[in-house]
Amino acid sequence: MPSILVINSGSSSLKYQLIDMDSEQTLASGLIERIGEPDGKATHKVGGESFDIELPVPDHTEACRVMRGGFDHHGPSLEASDLIAIGHRVVHGGARFFEPTVIDRVVKIQIEDLSELAPLHNPGAVQGISAAEQSFPGLPMVAVFDTAFHQTMPAEAYTYAIDYDVAQKYRVRKYGFHGTSHRYVSGAAAEFLGRPLEELKQIVLHLGNGASVCAIDGGRSVETSMGMTPLAGLVMGTRSGDIDASVLFHLARRAGMSIDDLDELLNKRSGLLGMSGFGDSRDVQARAADGDERAQLTASVVAHRLKFYIGAYQALLGGVDVISFTAGIGEHSVEVREAALTGLSGVGIELDHARNAAVGSDISVISTDASPVTVLVVPTNEELEIARQTFKVVSA
Ligand code: ADP
């Protein structure tokens, strides 16, 4: 039973999951937090039990050692699990990486080079890769990129209408993110419906703290709402999503805000948090139900933007067969799904309110039987998708 270890390494945290590739079940998972701070914490979960320890974790090399300690002390044994490779989640693959790639020295340098486009994400991934190389010498490692799935977008979708030479020189274009989730969910939707992926026109709404929509034609991403960075598109927990770029010039001139102030405003103090005071969708919904006007406005802005993208992507695809909701909000918020889909029967989307309210933890249909467009809720599983892709690359 070969297994794959999936590592999602950020600048101060490292998440991992060991997945058995025969059953596709998670054998163990864990999280090491506050790397580089005096009060680190590690959690290792196996067989329904959770083991926590608090200890300083000065760097990613130590984090990998702590991870190995979790397996050694609490199981399962990595040797007995026939660990054959490690799959690393990497946020930005730029225009260079369009598929999962075996990591060697050159690939690592290229991922590092792309830190220019993803300064908050790629450096952490490179640290995780280097640390894993030390901890598991000789084991094949594969990088799976959040951007890769969107490399099939046509030029008219990814080109920004700015000076061509400036765009080329600074690699300014739409890349898109959440690709691993969009790929997994669109595949799971096709399988659930028993229809070939190649024949389906799909819209996937990944609604978590970060949120994006993807238009998928025959299994290929043709448009997505995030851009050169994950700031564009939908309203998110703390990010604004789409905004007139001149707002930034206006605030710089009139409010004296610096580039860093504006970056913080749009990435950390906007979205649900900025509008309502609450960054968690559950709080926004609860306040809105209690009559809080700002929470109600926030919920309306979220729903308006979702409808806007659903309509736009229907037009780009020339019709849609299936729409899937996924991630924290997409899978769990009855209210957000309801608000996004209300009033869309004119474009073939008919929500079944009782089905929407009854969604459990499995993949479910929430449209009526007569609805021309099928609407699903599909739990995402990015770790499994990374493991599958890693397995495919190392088995080839
Ligand atoms: P991340 O992008 O950090 O992975 P998640 O996919 O975990 O985010 O989604 C986080 C969001 O999901 C939060 O806004 C939270 O309110 C929402 N969420 C989680 N559980 C529920 C629930 N039971 N009902 C409504 N919203 C939920």
mmCIF file of N, CA and C in Angstrom, residues 291-368:
data_model
loop_
_atom_site.group_PDB
_atom_site.id
_atom_site.type_symbol
_atom_site.label_atom_id
_atom_site.label_comp_id
_atom_site.label_asym_id
_atom_site.label_seq_id
_atom_site.Cartn_x
_atom_site.Cartn_y
_atom_site.Cartn_z
ATOM 1 N N GLY A 291 -30.839 41.729 12.448
ATOM 2 C CA GLY A 291 -31.242 43.062 11.999
ATOM 3 C C GLY A 291 -30.116 44.079 11.884
ATOM 4 N N ASP A 292 -28.869 43.659 12.070
ATOM 5 C CA ASP A 292 -27.722 44.578 11.935
ATOM 6 C C ASP A 292 -27.601 45.020 10.463
ATOM 7 N N GLU A 293 -27.733 46.325 10.224
ATOM 8 C CA GLU A 293 -27.810 46.797 8.830
ATOM 9 C C GLU A 293 -26.502 46.629 8.063
ATOM 10 N N ARG A 294 -25.388 46.838 8.754
ATOM 11 C CA ARG A 294 -24.114 46.683 8.032
ATOM 12 C C ARG A 294 -23.863 45.224 7.676
ATOM 13 N N ALA A 295 -24.267 44.328 8.558
ATOM 14 C CA ALA A 295 -24.127 42.894 8.252
ATOM 15 C C ALA A 295 -25.050 42.526 7.094
ATOM 16 N N GLN A 296 -26.239 43.116 7.075
ATOM 17 C CA GLN A 296 -27.182 42.834 5.975
ATOM 18 C C GLN A 296 -26.619 43.343 4.646
ATOM 19 N N LEU A 297 -26.046 44.556 4.694
ATOM 20 C CA LEU A 297 -25.440 45.103 3.473
ATOM 21 C C LEU A 297 -24.293 44.193 3.011
ATOM 22 N N THR A 298 -23.465 43.760 3.961
ATOM 23 C CA THR A 298 -22.329 42.883 3.635
ATOM 24 C C THR A 298 -22.819 41.608 2.946
ATOM 25 N N ALA A 299 -23.838 40.985 3.525
ATOM 26 C CA ALA A 299 -24.373 39.745 2.934
ATOM 27 C C ALA A 299 -24.910 40.013 1.529
ATOM 28 N N SER A 300 -25.509 41.188 1.326
ATOM 29 C CA SER A 300 -26.042 41.514 -0.006
ATOM 30 C C SER A 300 -24.921 41.739 -1.017
ATOM 31 N N VAL A 301 -23.837 42.387 -0.569
ATOM 32 C CA VAL A 301 -22.707 42.624 -1.484
ATOM 33 C C VAL A 301 -22.089 41.278 -1.894
ATOM 34 N N VAL A 302 -21.951 40.386 -0.928
ATOM 35 C CA VAL A 302 -21.399 39.045 -1.207
ATOM 36 C C VAL A 302 -22.259 38.336 -2.252
ATOM 37 N N ALA A 303 -23.586 38.355 -2.057
ATOM 38 C CA ALA A 303 -24.495 37.643 -2.964
ATOM 39 C C ALA A 303 -24.503 38.286 -4.353
ATOM 40 N N HIS A 304 -24.478 39.619 -4.385
ATOM 41 C CA HIS A 304 -24.470 40.341 -5.660
ATOM 42 C C HIS A 304 -23.250 39.948 -6.492
ATOM 43 N N ARG A 305 -22.102 39.908 -5.846
ATOM 44 C CA ARG A 305 -20.849 39.581 -6.556
ATOM 45 C C ARG A 305 -20.883 38.126 -7.049
ATOM 46 N N LEU A 306 -21.438 37.243 -6.241
ATOM 47 C CA LEU A 306 -21.529 35.836 -6.665
ATOM 48 C C LEU A 306 -22.414 35.713 -7.905
ATOM 49 N N LYS A 307 -23.576 36.384 -7.881
ATOM 50 C CA LYS A 307 -24.486 36.332 -9.039
ATOM 51 C C LYS A 307 -23.819 36.911 -10.279
ATOM 52 N N PHE A 308 -23.101 37.999 -10.071
ATOM 53 C CA PHE A 308 -22.401 38.674 -11.161
ATOM 54 C C PHE A 308 -21.461 37.690 -11.869
ATOM 55 N N TYR A 309 -20.690 36.929 -11.091
ATOM 56 C CA TYR A 309 -19.736 35.986 -11.687
ATOM 57 C C TYR A 309 -20.432 34.770 -12.291
ATOM 58 N N ILE A 310 -21.493 34.303 -11.638
ATOM 59 C CA ILE A 310 -22.212 33.142 -12.198
ATOM 60 C C ILE A 310 -22.734 33.509 -13.588
ATOM 61 N N GLY A 311 -23.352 34.707 -13.691
ATOM 62 C CA GLY A 311 -23.898 35.151 -14.986
ATOM 63 C C GLY A 311 -22.795 35.321 -16.023
ATOM 64 N N ALA A 312 -21.701 35.955 -15.619
ATOM 65 C CA ALA A 312 -20.601 36.210 -16.560
ATOM 66 C C ALA A 312 -20.024 34.889 -17.076
ATOM 67 N N TYR A 313 -19.857 33.925 -16.181
ATOM 68 C CA TYR A 313 -19.230 32.670 -16.587
ATOM 69 C C TYR A 313 -20.173 31.802 -17.408
ATOM 70 N N GLN A 314 -21.472 31.945 -17.157
ATOM 71 C CA GLN A 314 -22.439 31.255 -18.025
ATOM 72 C C GLN A 314 -22.289 31.764 -19.455
ATOM 73 N N ALA A 315 -22.147 33.082 -19.589
ATOM 74 C CA ALA A 315 -22.007 33.666 -20.921
ATOM 75 C C ALA A 315 -20.700 33.226 -21.576
ATOM 76 N N LEU A 316 -19.595 33.247 -20.804
ATOM 77 C CA LEU A 316 -18.303 32.855 -21.374
ATOM 78 C C LEU A 316 -18.292 31.391 -21.817
ATOM 79 N N LEU A 317 -18.968 30.553 -21.044
ATOM 80 C CA LEU A 317 -19.003 29.123 -21.382
ATOM 81 C C LEU A 317 -20.043 28.809 -22.452
ATOM 82 N N GLY A 318 -20.941 29.779 -22.719
ATOM 83 C CA GLY A 318 -22.043 29.513 -23.643
ATOM 84 C C GLY A 318 -23.034 28.533 -23.023
ATOM 85 N N GLY A 319 -23.326 28.751 -21.732
ATOM 86 C CA GLY A 319 -24.239 27.861 -21.000
ATOM 87 C C GLY A 319 -23.468 27.028 -20.007
ATOM 88 N N VAL A 320 -24.184 26.542 -18.991
ATOM 89 C CA VAL A 320 -23.498 25.754 -17.958
ATOM 90 C C VAL A 320 -24.356 24.544 -17.596
ATOM 91 N N ASP A 321 -23.689 23.402 -17.362
ATOM 92 C CA ASP A 321 -24.396 22.179 -16.967
ATOM 93 C C ASP A 321 -24.465 22.030 -15.457
ATOM 94 N N VAL A 322 -23.362 22.380 -14.791
ATOM 95 C CA VAL A 322 -23.300 22.132 -13.348
ATOM 96 C C VAL A 322 -22.535 23.237 -12.627
ATOM 97 N N ILE A 323 -23.118 23.646 -11.508
ATOM 98 C CA ILE A 323 -22.466 24.633 -10.634
ATOM 99 C C ILE A 323 -22.207 23.945 -9.304
ATOM 100 N N SER A 324 -20.960 24.043 -8.793
ATOM 101 C CA SER A 324 -20.637 23.393 -7.509
ATOM 102 C C SER A 324 -20.153 24.416 -6.497
ATOM 103 N N PHE A 325 -20.649 24.276 -5.277
ATOM 104 C CA PHE A 325 -20.184 25.099 -4.153
ATOM 105 C C PHE A 325 -19.227 24.259 -3.311
ATOM 106 N N THR A 326 -18.120 24.877 -2.875
ATOM 107 C CA THR A 326 -17.170 24.143 -2.031
ATOM 108 C C THR A 326 -16.452 25.059 -1.050
ATOM 109 N N ALA A 327 -15.634 24.472 -0.167
ATOM 110 C CA ALA A 327 -14.858 25.135 0.906
ATOM 111 C C ALA A 327 -15.791 25.582 2.040
ATOM 112 N N GLY A 328 -15.194 26.130 3.111
ATOM 113 C CA GLY A 328 -15.929 26.386 4.366
ATOM 114 C C GLY A 328 -17.320 26.978 4.180
ATOM 115 N N ILE A 329 -17.407 28.091 3.479
ATOM 116 C CA ILE A 329 -18.700 28.762 3.296
ATOM 117 C C ILE A 329 -19.541 28.012 2.258
ATOM 118 N N GLY A 330 -18.929 27.635 1.159
ATOM 119 C CA GLY A 330 -19.669 26.946 0.100
ATOM 120 C C GLY A 330 -20.284 25.634 0.578
ATOM 121 N N GLU A 331 -19.551 24.926 1.447
ATOM 122 C CA GLU A 331 -20.049 23.624 1.922
ATOM 123 C C GLU A 331 -21.046 23.756 3.068
ATOM 124 N N HIS A 332 -20.914 24.855 3.856
ATOM 125 C CA HIS A 332 -21.690 24.903 5.102
ATOM 126 C C HIS A 332 -22.727 26.011 5.193
ATOM 127 N N SER A 333 -22.602 27.050 4.396
ATOM 128 C CA SER A 333 -23.528 28.170 4.612
ATOM 129 C C SER A 333 -24.771 28.059 3.732
ATOM 130 N N VAL A 334 -25.858 27.614 4.340
ATOM 131 C CA VAL A 334 -27.152 27.527 3.651
ATOM 132 C C VAL A 334 -27.543 28.920 3.152
ATOM 133 N N GLU A 335 -27.297 29.938 3.990
ATOM 134 C CA GLU A 335 -27.723 31.314 3.659
ATOM 135 C C GLU A 335 -26.982 31.871 2.453
ATOM 136 N N VAL A 336 -25.653 31.674 2.407
ATOM 137 C CA VAL A 336 -24.885 32.242 1.286
ATOM 138 C C VAL A 336 -25.300 31.570 -0.024
ATOM 139 N N ARG A 337 -25.480 30.251 -0.015
ATOM 140 C CA ARG A 337 -25.917 29.560 -1.246
ATOM 141 C C ARG A 337 -27.291 30.044 -1.673
ATOM 142 N N GLU A 338 -28.171 30.178 -0.706
ATOM 143 C CA GLU A 338 -29.541 30.633 -0.977
ATOM 144 C C GLU A 338 -29.513 32.040 -1.608
ATOM 145 N N ALA A 339 -28.745 32.931 -0.985
ATOM 146 C CA ALA A 339 -28.713 34.319 -1.465
ATOM 147 C C ALA A 339 -28.096 34.402 -2.864
ATOM 148 N N ALA A 340 -27.084 33.573 -3.116
ATOM 149 C CA ALA A 340 -26.404 33.620 -4.422
ATOM 150 C C ALA A 340 -27.297 33.098 -5.539
ATOM 151 N N LEU A 341 -28.201 32.167 -5.218
ATOM 152 C CA LEU A 341 -28.957 31.476 -6.268
ATOM 153 C C LEU A 341 -30.405 31.933 -6.385
ATOM 154 N N THR A 342 -30.828 32.809 -5.489
ATOM 155 C CA THR A 342 -32.214 33.271 -5.551
ATOM 156 C C THR A 342 -32.413 34.173 -6.767
ATOM 157 N N GLY A 343 -33.504 33.945 -7.477
ATOM 158 C CA GLY A 343 -33.845 34.818 -8.615
ATOM 159 C C GLY A 343 -33.140 34.437 -9.900
ATOM 160 N N LEU A 344 -32.565 33.235 -9.973
ATOM 161 C CA LEU A 344 -31.820 32.858 -11.181
ATOM 162 C C LEU A 344 -32.574 31.856 -12.063
ATOM 163 N N SER A 345 -33.880 31.652 -11.792
ATOM 164 C CA SER A 345 -34.602 30.656 -12.605
ATOM 165 C C SER A 345 -34.673 31.093 -14.061
ATOM 166 N N GLY A 346 -34.618 32.415 -14.305
ATOM 167 C CA GLY A 346 -34.618 32.923 -15.680
ATOM 168 C C GLY A 346 -33.395 32.469 -16.480
ATOM 169 N N VAL A 347 -32.316 32.090 -15.781
ATOM 170 C CA VAL A 347 -31.136 31.582 -16.492
ATOM 171 C C VAL A 347 -30.928 30.091 -16.189
ATOM 172 N N GLY A 348 -32.028 29.427 -15.838
ATOM 173 C CA GLY A 348 -31.984 27.965 -15.745
ATOM 174 C C GLY A 348 -31.466 27.406 -14.444
ATOM 175 N N ILE A 349 -31.386 28.238 -13.399
ATOM 176 C CA ILE A 349 -30.854 27.751 -12.124
ATOM 177 C C ILE A 349 -31.983 27.780 -11.094
ATOM 178 N N GLU A 350 -32.455 26.598 -10.716
ATOM 179 C CA GLU A 350 -33.581 26.516 -9.782
ATOM 180 C C GLU A 350 -33.160 25.791 -8.515
ATOM 181 N N LEU A 351 -33.092 26.563 -7.442
ATOM 182 C CA LEU A 351 -32.665 26.003 -6.160
ATOM 183 C C LEU A 351 -33.824 25.268 -5.495
ATOM 184 N N ASP A 352 -33.516 24.100 -4.917
ATOM 185 C CA ASP A 352 -34.494 23.389 -4.082
ATOM 186 C C ASP A 352 -34.158 23.766 -2.634
ATOM 187 N N HIS A 353 -35.037 24.580 -2.029
ATOM 188 C CA HIS A 353 -34.717 25.148 -0.710
ATOM 189 C C HIS A 353 -34.565 24.067 0.364
ATOM 190 N N ALA A 354 -35.416 23.055 0.289
ATOM 191 C CA ALA A 354 -35.336 21.989 1.305
ATOM 192 C C ALA A 354 -34.024 21.214 1.161
ATOM 193 N N ARG A 355 -33.634 20.911 -0.080
ATOM 194 C CA ARG A 355 -32.362 20.202 -0.298
ATOM 195 C C ARG A 355 -31.188 21.066 0.174
ATOM 196 N N ASN A 356 -31.276 22.362 -0.106
ATOM 197 C CA ASN A 356 -30.183 23.254 0.300
ATOM 198 C C ASN A 356 -30.022 23.264 1.815
ATOM 199 N N ALA A 357 -31.158 23.220 2.519
ATOM 200 C CA ALA A 357 -31.111 23.272 3.986
ATOM 201 C C ALA A 357 -30.661 21.942 4.588
ATOM 202 N N ALA A 358 -30.731 20.861 3.804
ATOM 203 C CA ALA A 358 -30.484 19.523 4.367
ATOM 204 C C ALA A 358 -29.108 18.961 4.021
ATOM 205 N N VAL A 359 -28.225 19.781 3.431
ATOM 206 C CA VAL A 359 -26.909 19.276 2.999
ATOM 207 C C VAL A 359 -26.113 18.735 4.188
ATOM 208 N N GLY A 360 -25.561 17.547 4.062
ATOM 209 C CA GLY A 360 -24.728 16.969 5.120
ATOM 210 C C GLY A 360 -23.267 17.046 4.732
ATOM 211 N N SER A 361 -22.506 16.004 5.061
ATOM 212 C CA SER A 361 -21.073 16.083 4.771
ATOM 213 C C SER A 361 -20.709 15.415 3.443
ATOM 214 N N ASP A 362 -21.704 14.823 2.772
ATOM 215 C CA ASP A 362 -21.426 14.179 1.481
ATOM 216 C C ASP A 362 -21.791 15.103 0.328
ATOM 217 N N ILE A 363 -21.325 14.773 -0.844
ATOM 218 C CA ILE A 363 -21.677 15.500 -2.059
ATOM 219 C C ILE A 363 -23.206 15.446 -2.239
ATOM 220 N N SER A 364 -23.840 16.604 -2.508
ATOM 221 C CA SER A 364 -25.313 16.658 -2.570
ATOM 222 C C SER A 364 -25.787 17.538 -3.712
ATOM 223 N N VAL A 365 -26.976 17.189 -4.234
ATOM 224 C CA VAL A 365 -27.644 18.034 -5.232
ATOM 225 C C VAL A 365 -28.528 19.016 -4.477
ATOM 226 N N ILE A 366 -28.493 20.309 -4.836
ATOM 227 C CA ILE A 366 -29.376 21.277 -4.166
ATOM 228 C C ILE A 366 -30.301 21.984 -5.156
ATOM 229 N N SER A 367 -30.233 21.592 -6.446
ATOM 230 C CA SER A 367 -31.183 22.152 -7.418
ATOM 231 C C SER A 367 -32.402 21.234 -7.481
ATOM 232 N N THR A 368 -33.484 21.745 -8.092
ATOM 233 C CA THR A 368 -34.687 20.919 -8.255
ATOM 234 C C THR A 368 -34.424 19.894 -9.366
#
